[in-house]
Structures are given as C-alpha cells and as structure tokens.
Coordinates of C-alpha atoms and ligand atoms in Angstrom, one line a residue:
M1 CA 0.0 0.0 0.0
F2 CA 1.1 3.6 -0.6
E3 CA 2.8 5.5 2.3
K4 CA 1.9 9.0 1.0
V5 CA -0.6 10.3 -1.5
L6 CA -0.6 13.7 -3.0
I7 CA -4.2 15.0 -3.5
A8 CA -4.2 17.3 -6.7
N9 CA -7.4 19.1 -5.9
R10 CA -9.1 21.4 -3.4
G11 CA -12.4 22.0 -1.6
E12 CA -14.6 19.3 -0.4
I13 CA -13.3 16.6 -2.7
A14 CA -9.8 17.1 -1.5
L15 CA -11.1 16.5 2.0
R16 CA -13.0 13.5 0.8
V17 CA -9.8 11.9 -0.5
H18 CA -7.8 12.9 2.5
R19 CA -10.4 11.2 4.8
A20 CA -10.1 7.9 3.0
C21 CA -6.3 8.0 3.1
R22 CA -6.3 8.8 6.8
E23 CA -8.5 5.8 7.5
M24 CA -6.1 3.6 5.6
G25 CA -3.1 4.9 7.4
I26 CA -1.8 6.7 4.4
E27 CA -0.1 10.2 4.8
T28 CA -1.5 13.0 2.7
V29 CA 0.0 15.9 0.8
A30 CA -2.2 18.8 0.0
V31 CA -1.4 21.2 -2.8
H32 CA -2.9 24.7 -2.9
S33 CA -3.0 28.0 -4.6
T34 CA -2.1 31.2 -2.7
A35 CA -5.9 31.8 -2.4
D36 CA -6.3 28.6 -0.5
S37 CA -3.7 28.8 2.2
D38 CA -6.3 28.7 4.9
A39 CA -8.4 25.9 3.3
M40 CA -9.5 23.0 5.3
H41 CA -7.8 20.4 3.1
V42 CA -4.5 22.2 3.7
R43 CA -5.1 22.3 7.5
L44 CA -5.9 18.6 7.7
A45 CA -3.3 17.2 5.4
D46 CA 0.1 15.9 6.9
E47 CA 2.0 18.3 4.5
S48 CA 1.1 21.0 2.1
V49 CA 2.8 22.6 -0.9
C50 CA 1.8 25.9 -2.5
I51 CA 1.7 25.4 -6.3
G52 CA 0.9 28.8 -7.6
P53 CA -1.3 31.9 -7.7
P54 CA -5.2 31.8 -7.5
A55 CA -5.9 31.3 -11.2
S56 CA -6.6 27.5 -11.7
R57 CA -4.5 27.4 -14.8
D58 CA -1.5 28.5 -12.9
S59 CA -2.0 26.2 -9.9
Y60 CA -4.6 23.3 -9.8
L61 CA -4.1 22.9 -13.6
N62 CA -0.4 23.4 -13.5
M63 CA 1.0 19.8 -14.1
Q64 CA 4.7 20.7 -13.6
A65 CA 4.0 22.4 -10.3
I66 CA 1.9 19.4 -9.1
L67 CA 4.7 16.9 -10.1
S68 CA 7.3 19.1 -8.4
A69 CA 5.2 19.0 -5.2
A70 CA 5.1 15.3 -5.5
R71 CA 8.9 15.1 -5.9
I72 CA 9.5 17.5 -3.0
S73 CA 7.1 15.6 -0.6
G74 CA 8.1 12.1 -1.7
A75 CA 4.6 11.0 -2.5
D76 CA 4.0 7.6 -4.1
A77 CA 0.8 8.3 -5.8
I78 CA -1.5 11.1 -7.0
H79 CA -5.3 11.3 -6.6
P80 CA -6.8 13.9 -9.0
G81 CA -10.1 14.2 -7.3
V82 CA -12.9 15.4 -9.7
G83 CA -12.7 18.3 -12.1
F84 CA -9.3 20.0 -12.8
L85 CA -6.9 17.4 -14.0
S86 CA -8.9 14.3 -13.2
E87 CA -9.9 13.5 -16.8
N88 CA -6.7 14.8 -18.4
A89 CA -5.0 11.8 -20.2
A90 CA -1.7 13.8 -20.6
F91 CA -1.6 14.4 -16.9
A92 CA -2.1 10.7 -16.1
E93 CA 0.6 9.9 -18.5
M94 CA 3.0 12.4 -17.0
V95 CA 2.3 11.2 -13.5
E96 CA 3.2 7.6 -14.6
E97 CA 6.3 8.7 -16.6
H98 CA 7.6 10.4 -13.5
G99 CA 7.3 7.3 -11.5
Y100 CA 4.1 7.9 -9.5
V101 CA 0.9 6.0 -9.5
F102 CA -2.1 7.8 -10.9
I103 CA -5.1 6.9 -8.9
G104 CA -7.5 6.5 -11.8
P105 CA -8.0 4.7 -15.1
T106 CA -5.4 4.2 -17.8
P107 CA -4.5 7.3 -19.9
E108 CA -5.9 5.4 -23.0
H109 CA -9.3 5.0 -21.3
I110 CA -9.4 8.6 -20.2
R111 CA -8.5 9.7 -23.7
L112 CA -11.1 7.5 -25.3
M113 CA -14.0 8.5 -23.1
G114 CA -12.9 12.2 -23.0
D115 CA -13.7 12.5 -26.7
K116 CA -17.5 12.2 -26.6
I117 CA -17.7 11.2 -30.2
A118 CA -15.2 8.4 -29.9
A119 CA -16.8 7.4 -26.6
K120 CA -20.2 7.0 -28.3
E121 CA -18.8 4.9 -31.0
A122 CA -16.8 2.7 -28.7
I123 CA -19.8 2.2 -26.3
Q124 CA -22.0 1.2 -29.2
E125 CA -19.4 -1.4 -30.2
L126 CA -19.5 -2.6 -26.6
G127 CA -23.2 -3.2 -26.9
L128 CA -25.1 -0.2 -25.4
S129 CA -27.4 2.1 -27.2
V130 CA -26.7 5.8 -27.7
V131 CA -28.8 8.9 -28.3
P132 CA -29.6 9.0 -32.0
G133 CA -27.4 11.5 -33.8
S134 CA -24.6 12.2 -36.2
D135 CA -22.1 9.5 -36.8
G136 CA -19.0 11.4 -35.8
P137 CA -18.3 15.1 -36.0
V138 CA -20.2 17.5 -38.3
T139 CA -18.0 19.8 -40.2
D140 CA -20.3 20.8 -43.1
D141 CA -23.4 22.8 -42.4
A142 CA -25.4 21.4 -45.3
E143 CA -24.6 17.9 -44.2
A144 CA -25.5 18.9 -40.6
A145 CA -28.9 20.2 -41.8
R146 CA -29.7 16.8 -43.5
I147 CA -28.7 14.9 -40.4
A148 CA -30.8 17.1 -38.2
Q149 CA -33.8 16.8 -40.6
D150 CA -33.4 13.0 -40.5
I151 CA -33.3 12.9 -36.7
G152 CA -36.1 15.4 -36.3
Y153 CA -36.0 18.7 -34.4
P154 CA -35.2 19.9 -31.8
V155 CA -31.6 18.7 -32.0
L156 CA -28.8 19.4 -29.6
V157 CA -25.3 20.4 -30.8
K158 CA -22.6 19.2 -28.5
A159 CA -18.9 19.8 -28.2
A160 CA -16.8 16.5 -28.6
A161 CA -14.5 17.8 -25.8
G162 CA -17.3 19.3 -23.7
G163 CA -17.9 18.9 -20.0
G164 CA -19.5 20.4 -16.9
G165 CA -22.7 21.2 -18.8
R166 CA -20.9 23.6 -21.2
G167 CA -20.5 23.4 -24.9
M168 CA -24.0 22.4 -25.9
K169 CA -26.9 24.3 -27.4
V170 CA -30.4 23.4 -28.7
A171 CA -31.6 24.2 -32.3
E172 CA -35.4 24.1 -32.3
A173 CA -35.8 24.5 -36.0
P174 CA -33.8 24.3 -39.2
D175 CA -33.3 28.1 -39.4
E176 CA -31.6 28.1 -36.0
L177 CA -29.1 25.4 -36.9
P178 CA -26.3 27.4 -38.7
D179 CA -26.1 29.9 -35.8
V180 CA -26.1 27.2 -33.2
L181 CA -23.4 25.3 -35.0
A182 CA -21.2 28.4 -35.2
H183 CA -21.8 29.2 -31.5
C184 CA -20.9 25.7 -30.3
R185 CA -17.8 25.5 -32.5
N186 CA -16.5 28.9 -31.1
E187 CA -17.4 28.0 -27.6
A188 CA -15.8 24.6 -27.9
A189 CA -12.6 26.0 -29.5
A190 CA -12.3 28.7 -26.8
S191 CA -13.2 26.5 -23.8
F192 CA -11.8 23.1 -24.7
G193 CA -9.3 23.8 -27.5
D194 CA -11.1 21.6 -29.9
D195 CA -13.9 22.8 -32.1
A196 CA -15.3 19.4 -33.0
V197 CA -19.1 19.3 -32.6
Y198 CA -21.7 16.6 -33.1
I199 CA -25.5 16.4 -33.3
E200 CA -28.0 14.5 -31.0
K201 CA -31.6 14.3 -30.8
Y202 CA -32.8 16.6 -28.1
L203 CA -34.9 14.4 -25.8
G204 CA -38.1 15.9 -24.6
H205 CA -38.6 14.2 -21.1
P206 CA -35.6 11.9 -20.2
R207 CA -34.3 11.3 -16.7
H208 CA -30.6 11.4 -16.2
I209 CA -29.6 8.0 -14.9
E210 CA -26.0 6.9 -14.3
I211 CA -24.4 3.7 -13.2
Q212 CA -21.5 3.7 -10.8
L213 CA -18.8 1.2 -11.8
L214 CA -15.6 -0.1 -10.3
G215 CA -13.1 -2.1 -12.4
D216 CA -10.0 -4.0 -11.4
G217 CA -8.2 -3.5 -14.8
A218 CA -8.3 -7.2 -15.5
G219 CA -11.8 -7.5 -16.8
K220 CA -13.8 -7.6 -13.5
V221 CA -16.2 -4.8 -13.2
L222 CA -18.8 -4.3 -10.4
H223 CA -21.9 -2.1 -10.5
F224 CA -23.3 -0.1 -7.6
G225 CA -26.7 0.6 -8.9
E226 CA -27.8 3.9 -10.3
R227 CA -28.1 7.5 -9.4
D228 CA -30.8 9.7 -10.6
C229 CA -29.4 13.2 -11.4
S230 CA -32.4 14.6 -13.2
I231 CA -32.8 17.7 -11.1
Q232 CA -30.5 20.0 -13.1
R233 CA -30.1 23.6 -13.9
R234 CA -28.0 24.6 -17.1
H235 CA -27.3 20.8 -17.6
Q236 CA -25.6 20.8 -14.1
K237 CA -26.8 18.6 -11.3
V238 CA -28.4 20.1 -8.3
I239 CA -30.0 17.3 -6.3
E240 CA -29.2 13.5 -6.8
E241 CA -30.8 10.4 -5.4
A242 CA -30.2 6.7 -5.3
P243 CA -32.0 4.6 -6.2
S244 CA -34.0 6.3 -8.9
P245 CA -37.7 6.5 -8.2
A246 CA -38.2 5.5 -11.9
L247 CA -36.5 2.1 -11.9
D248 CA -37.8 -1.2 -10.7
V249 CA -35.5 -3.9 -9.2
A250 CA -35.3 -5.9 -12.5
T251 CA -34.5 -2.8 -14.7
R252 CA -31.9 -1.7 -12.1
A253 CA -30.2 -5.1 -12.2
E254 CA -30.3 -5.3 -15.9
I255 CA -28.9 -2.0 -16.8
G256 CA -26.2 -2.2 -14.1
A257 CA -25.0 -5.6 -15.4
R258 CA -25.1 -4.4 -19.0
A259 CA -23.0 -1.3 -18.1
A260 CA -20.5 -3.4 -16.2
E261 CA -20.3 -6.0 -18.9
A262 CA -19.6 -3.2 -21.5
V263 CA -16.6 -1.7 -19.7
G264 CA -15.4 -5.1 -18.5
K265 CA -14.8 -5.9 -22.2
I266 CA -12.2 -3.1 -22.2
S267 CA -10.8 -4.1 -18.8
Y268 CA -11.6 -0.7 -17.3
R269 CA -9.5 0.1 -14.1
G270 CA -10.9 2.2 -11.2
A271 CA -14.0 4.1 -10.6
G272 CA -16.1 5.2 -13.6
T273 CA -19.7 6.2 -14.3
I274 CA -21.8 5.5 -17.4
E275 CA -24.3 8.2 -17.9
F276 CA -27.7 7.5 -19.7
L277 CA -30.7 9.5 -20.7
Y278 CA -33.7 7.3 -19.8
E279 CA -36.9 7.9 -21.7
D280 CA -39.9 5.7 -22.4
G281 CA -38.2 2.7 -21.0
D282 CA -35.1 3.0 -23.1
F283 CA -31.5 3.8 -21.9
H284 CA -29.5 6.1 -24.2
F285 CA -25.8 6.4 -23.4
I286 CA -24.5 10.0 -23.4
E287 CA -21.1 9.8 -21.9
M288 CA -18.6 8.0 -19.5
N289 CA -16.8 9.8 -16.8
T290 CA -13.5 8.2 -16.1
R291 CA -13.2 9.4 -12.5
L292 CA -15.0 9.8 -9.1
Q293 CA -18.3 11.8 -9.4
V294 CA -19.3 14.7 -7.2
E295 CA -22.4 12.6 -6.2
H296 CA -20.6 9.4 -5.4
P297 CA -21.6 9.6 -1.7
I298 CA -25.2 8.5 -2.4
S299 CA -23.9 5.3 -3.8
E300 CA -21.7 4.8 -0.8
M301 CA -24.6 5.5 1.6
I302 CA -26.8 2.8 0.0
S303 CA -24.0 0.2 -0.5
G304 CA -22.0 0.9 2.6
I305 CA -18.8 0.8 0.5
D306 CA -16.1 3.5 0.5
L307 CA -15.5 4.1 -3.1
V308 CA -12.4 6.2 -2.6
R309 CA -10.8 3.4 -0.5
E310 CA -11.6 1.0 -3.3
Q311 CA -10.0 3.3 -5.9
I312 CA -6.8 3.5 -3.8
K313 CA -6.7 -0.2 -3.3
I314 CA -7.1 -0.9 -7.0
A315 CA -4.4 1.7 -7.8
A316 CA -2.0 0.1 -5.3
G317 CA -2.5 -3.3 -7.1
E318 CA -4.4 -5.0 -4.5
P319 CA -6.7 -7.8 -5.8
M320 CA -10.4 -6.8 -5.9
T321 CA -11.9 -9.0 -3.2
L322 CA -15.3 -7.5 -3.5
S323 CA -17.7 -9.4 -5.8
Q324 CA -21.1 -8.3 -7.1
S325 CA -22.9 -10.3 -4.5
D326 CA -21.2 -8.2 -1.8
I327 CA -22.9 -5.1 -3.2
V328 CA -26.2 -5.1 -1.4
L329 CA -28.1 -1.8 -1.8
S330 CA -30.2 -0.7 1.1
G331 CA -32.5 2.2 1.8
H332 CA -32.4 5.5 0.0
A333 CA -30.0 8.4 -0.2
I334 CA -30.3 12.0 -1.5
E335 CA -27.6 14.6 -2.0
C336 CA -28.2 18.3 -2.1
R337 CA -25.3 20.3 -3.7
V338 CA -25.1 23.4 -1.7
V339 CA -23.4 26.3 -3.7
A340 CA -22.3 29.7 -2.6
E341 CA -24.8 31.5 -4.8
H342 CA -27.9 33.5 -4.2
P343 CA -30.8 31.0 -4.0
D344 CA -33.1 33.0 -6.4
T345 CA -30.7 34.8 -8.8
F346 CA -27.7 32.4 -8.7
A347 CA -25.4 35.3 -8.4
P348 CA -22.0 34.1 -7.0
S349 CA -21.6 34.9 -3.3
P350 CA -18.0 34.3 -2.2
G351 CA -16.7 35.8 1.1
K352 CA -16.3 35.2 4.7
V353 CA -18.4 32.5 6.5
T354 CA -19.2 34.3 9.8
E355 CA -21.1 31.4 11.3
Y356 CA -21.1 27.8 10.6
H357 CA -23.1 24.9 12.1
A358 CA -23.5 21.6 10.2
P359 CA -26.4 19.3 10.8
G360 CA -25.9 15.9 12.3
G361 CA -27.8 12.9 13.6
L362 CA -28.4 9.4 12.2
G363 CA -28.0 9.1 8.5
V364 CA -26.7 12.6 7.9
R365 CA -23.3 13.2 6.2
V366 CA -21.9 16.6 5.4
D367 CA -19.0 16.8 2.9
S368 CA -17.8 20.4 3.2
Q369 CA -14.8 22.5 3.3
L370 CA -16.4 25.3 5.4
Y371 CA -15.7 26.4 8.9
S372 CA -16.5 29.5 10.8
G373 CA -14.1 32.3 9.8
Y374 CA -13.2 30.7 6.3
A375 CA -13.4 33.0 3.4
V376 CA -14.8 31.3 0.3
P377 CA -12.5 32.5 -2.6
P378 CA -14.1 33.9 -5.7
H379 CA -11.9 32.0 -8.1
Y380 CA -13.2 28.5 -8.1
D381 CA -16.4 26.3 -8.5
S382 CA -19.0 27.6 -6.1
L383 CA -19.8 24.1 -4.5
V384 CA -19.3 24.6 -0.8
S385 CA -21.0 21.6 0.7
K386 CA -22.8 18.3 -0.2
L387 CA -25.5 17.4 2.3
V388 CA -26.1 13.7 2.0
V389 CA -28.8 11.9 3.8
H390 CA -29.7 8.2 4.1
A391 CA -32.8 6.5 5.4
D392 CA -34.7 3.2 5.1
S393 CA -37.2 4.6 2.6
R394 CA -37.5 7.6 0.2
A395 CA -40.3 9.2 2.3
E396 CA -38.1 9.0 5.5
C397 CA -35.1 10.3 3.6
I398 CA -37.0 13.4 2.5
M399 CA -38.2 14.0 6.0
R400 CA -34.6 13.6 7.3
L401 CA -33.2 15.9 4.6
N402 CA -35.8 18.5 5.4
R403 CA -34.8 18.3 9.1
A404 CA -31.1 18.5 8.2
L405 CA -31.5 21.4 5.9
D406 CA -33.5 23.2 8.7
E407 CA -30.5 22.7 11.1
Y408 CA -27.8 23.9 8.6
V409 CA -26.5 27.4 9.3
I410 CA -24.0 29.0 7.0
G411 CA -23.7 32.7 7.9
G412 CA -22.1 35.6 5.9
I413 CA -22.6 34.2 2.5
E414 CA -25.6 33.4 0.4
T415 CA -26.2 29.7 -0.3
T416 CA -28.7 27.6 -2.1
I417 CA -30.0 26.0 1.1
P418 CA -33.4 27.9 0.9
L419 CA -33.8 26.6 -2.7
H420 CA -33.3 23.0 -1.6
Q421 CA -35.7 23.4 1.3
R422 CA -38.3 24.4 -1.2
L423 CA -37.5 21.9 -4.0
I424 CA -37.6 18.7 -1.8
L425 CA -41.2 19.6 -0.5
E426 CA -42.6 20.2 -4.1
Q427 CA -45.3 17.7 -4.9
D428 CA -43.5 16.5 -8.1
F429 CA -40.4 15.9 -6.1
L430 CA -42.3 14.1 -3.4
N431 CA -43.9 11.9 -6.0
G432 CA -40.5 11.2 -7.7
D433 CA -42.1 12.6 -10.8
Y434 CA -39.5 14.8 -12.6
D435 CA -37.2 14.8 -15.6
I436 CA -34.1 16.7 -16.7
H437 CA -36.3 19.8 -17.7
W438 CA -38.3 20.0 -14.5
L439 CA -36.1 22.3 -12.5
E440 CA -35.8 24.9 -15.2
T441 CA -39.5 24.8 -15.8
Y442 CA -40.0 25.2 -12.1
L443 CA -37.6 28.2 -12.0
G444 CA -39.3 29.7 -15.0
L445 CA -36.2 29.6 -17.2
Ligands
LIG1 P1 -21.5 17.2 -19.7 O1 -20.2 16.4 -20.0 O2 -21.2 18.6 -20.0 O3 -22.0 17.0 -18.3 P2 -23.5 15.5 -20.8 O4 -23.4 14.9 -22.2 O5 -23.2 14.5 -19.6 O6 -22.6 16.7 -20.7 O7 -24.9 16.1 -20.6 C1 -25.2 16.8 -19.4 C2 -26.7 17.0 -19.4 O8 -27.2 17.7 -20.6 C3 -27.5 15.8 -19.3 O9 -27.6 15.2 -18.0 C4 -28.9 16.2 -19.8 O10 -29.6 16.9 -18.9 C5 -28.5 17.2 -20.9 N1 -28.5 16.5 -22.2 C6 -27.3 16.0 -22.8 N2 -27.6 15.3 -24.0 C7 -28.9 15.6 -24.2 C8 -29.9 15.2 -25.1 N3 -29.5 14.5 -26.2 N4 -31.2 15.5 -25.0 C9 -31.6 16.3 -23.9 N5 -30.8 16.6 -23.0 C10 -29.4 16.3 -23.0

C-alpha cells in the first residue's frame, strides 16, 4: 500500500480523499494556490505545498507544479479528485512517466472517453445504445442540416470535448441550426481547445440515470446501482438520489449488469460512471466519466462501500476482493449540492463565513470545506457543501433531509439551502415525478 498520497485538488473533494487516506493509514500531501492557504484540506493534510497563484491554470491545472510538489514531498501516488486534471490523459501519462501511481483509469481509457464522439462509437461497439445523432463530428453545415432533418427537431449540438454542462446548445428548427453550430464551435474552441461538434436528438422528457462502476483493470467490473441526477439547472446537477424512483428492481439489475459488462470488455480500471438518458423505458448512453463523481456519496450510503478506498486499493495493485454479491443496496440516499450562490438569482456569493453549524444525527453526512471564519475564494467552483442523507425509505429520507436542511447554518454568504428546502417539498419531487427539464420549468427559465 502507498505511504503517501498527493491530492491534486481542493475543496470538499480534497477533504473526501484525505479522509479515505487517513482511515487507511496513508499520509497525505495537500497542494494549494495562494488563495487557499487557509483551506480545510491544507489544514488537515500531513503536508502541504503551495503550487501557484489563484488562477486555476497557474495552480490546480499546473501539471509541472503538481509533479514538483510530488517530488518535494516524496509522494507515491497522486489522486486527482474530480474536475481540474482528473480527466486529463496527458496528466495521467506524465504522472506515470515520473514514477508515481495515478489513482484512476489508464490514460488510454481517459482519452477514449474524453472524446464524446469516440466514446459513443466505442460504447455502441461494446453493446449499449446511444442517443440518436450524427455518426462522428459534423464539419459541413449542409450535411448537418440533412442529419438534423433525419433525426427530427429539436436537436442538440454538443462539443466533442465538452464537459461540466458547457459546450451544448439546442436548435429548435432548421433556421436556427447554422447559428447554433457556429456558436458551439466557437465556444468549444475557446473553452476546450477543440472545435469538433456533433448532433444529437434533443430528448423531450428523459431522466438522467447513471451507473457507478468499479473495475479491477483485468476484466472484472462491479456495478453499484444507479443515481438519478435529473434535477438539473443549465445541464448541471443540483440534487441527486439513489435509487431512482423511476426504476424497478429488475430494470436496475439489468442496466447495471449491461454497463458493467460493456466496460469489462475493455478491462476498465478504477471508478467510472456511465451516464444515460432514460426515456420511455429506453436507456441512451450520453457519456462516460472516467473518475469519481461529485455525487458518489449517495452510492456509498446505499452500498456501505467507501469508493475512494476501493479506488486507492485498485491503484495500489491489491486484488479486488469484492464481488457483485457483496454489493447489497439498502435504503435511500439523497444529496443536495449546496453552492455559494444567491438562491433566487444564482449570483455568486464568495466571502467570509461568519457562522457555521453543520447538521448531524443518524444518516446525515456533510462533505464540506467550510468552517466559521473561512473565506470562500471567488476563483473556483461555487460548490461549498454536499449534504447527503440516508434512510430506510425515500419518504423517510426526504423527512430527514428536510430536518437536516433546517439545522444547517451558513452565515455571511448566500447559499442555495433555501432553494433546496423548497424543492424537496414540491409535490412533483415528493412523487419522484420529474425529468431533466423539471427544475428549469419550475424556476421559469
Ligand atoms: P457534460 O459532459 O457537460 O456533463 P453530458 O453529455 O453529460 O454533458 O450532458 C449533461 C446534461 O445535458 C444531461 O444530464 C442532460 O440533462 C443534458 N443532455 C445531454 N444530452 C442531451 C440530449 N440529447 N437531449 C436532452 N438533454 C441532453
């Protein structure tokens, strides 16, 4: 097993990885920008190294600085967390070339799934169906128009290298398509350095359902059931729950087994997630994330398995002793992503936390970097806390979540706690009756 792991991330996810390491007796090295000197992940780690100024490109995305930090601290392995360099195949390669273990999949698999067009092709070959759309990138507008006509409007133009809900736009009718294509190509080139775009049918009422997977790199892949992440704003997840209120036991077992079998064929290593849009009883693959997901705790809560510990064990070359029959899902879990934004306008609200009290009690888990007196820096993602609740049934889970949200005090900054309090008591949410468009309709967007 590793003696020392460098955590190439910040915020709650750096803490999450640190906690798993600590419980495994592994020392941790935090890296941080100058804006994060007082961050909780820096305070709790055994060692910390400043890797640059606040801008992410100069610090958390600065591969050389991170590798230097690994050298200085004598780390054995690097955990990339989520976001930042976690799906950067070149970084995974560099880590390995410098003699460290990358806690994640192989660079080849990261590269394959990072190109959404290549990923769709590969996944189809592995036996799963995809959202109907163009075969490969669309470069010619006339050809794009023909494809869109065949699929039927509305269509969604997506960046091959897109992520984080960015780089996609809907064309409702043929006359909108040229502008939408130009917009997406420009945005993709500027944000992702690759202007390749493709077309998909824009589904009218799907749910976002994703399967958590864990592979040993030798063909064995386990599935941990699904997460329903349909409560979204701007294609970004706001509330996630497991299991999905829309699936029955047989459907769950079947889609889990099919997803696991597909990536087993490529001997996938580590944690990964296959994302589907589920509409009218059919699962359509949209992408695979080759890393831990922000919402992984809900799968941990219903399975009782620490996914980060499993990631670390796999990376250290320990045989995967878990088998599918060990993964027994029990009860219900919901996660609210609490962000430092105004709950009505979504205006960013960084600044000093003047008062902090986290909820507790049975079945309540808070993954957060906040503490009283901490100043949320303005430079990064606005996620400040994940409130995760587990209970025997969905109804009890919602009651517990409501109670926990009531207890949660974060003073000095605006957060979306009031929005979560409203959402979870909406009749549609109580009924489990929502799709990916529900929240935007509710918010009048
Ligand atoms: P990203 O990598 O940016 O997260 P995804 O491909 O995973 O992008 O899609 C994010 C979200 O965008 C999905 O959860 C869904 O809400 C919406 N979306 C993606 N593809 C489609 C589609 N073909 N039709 C309707 N909505 C879609």
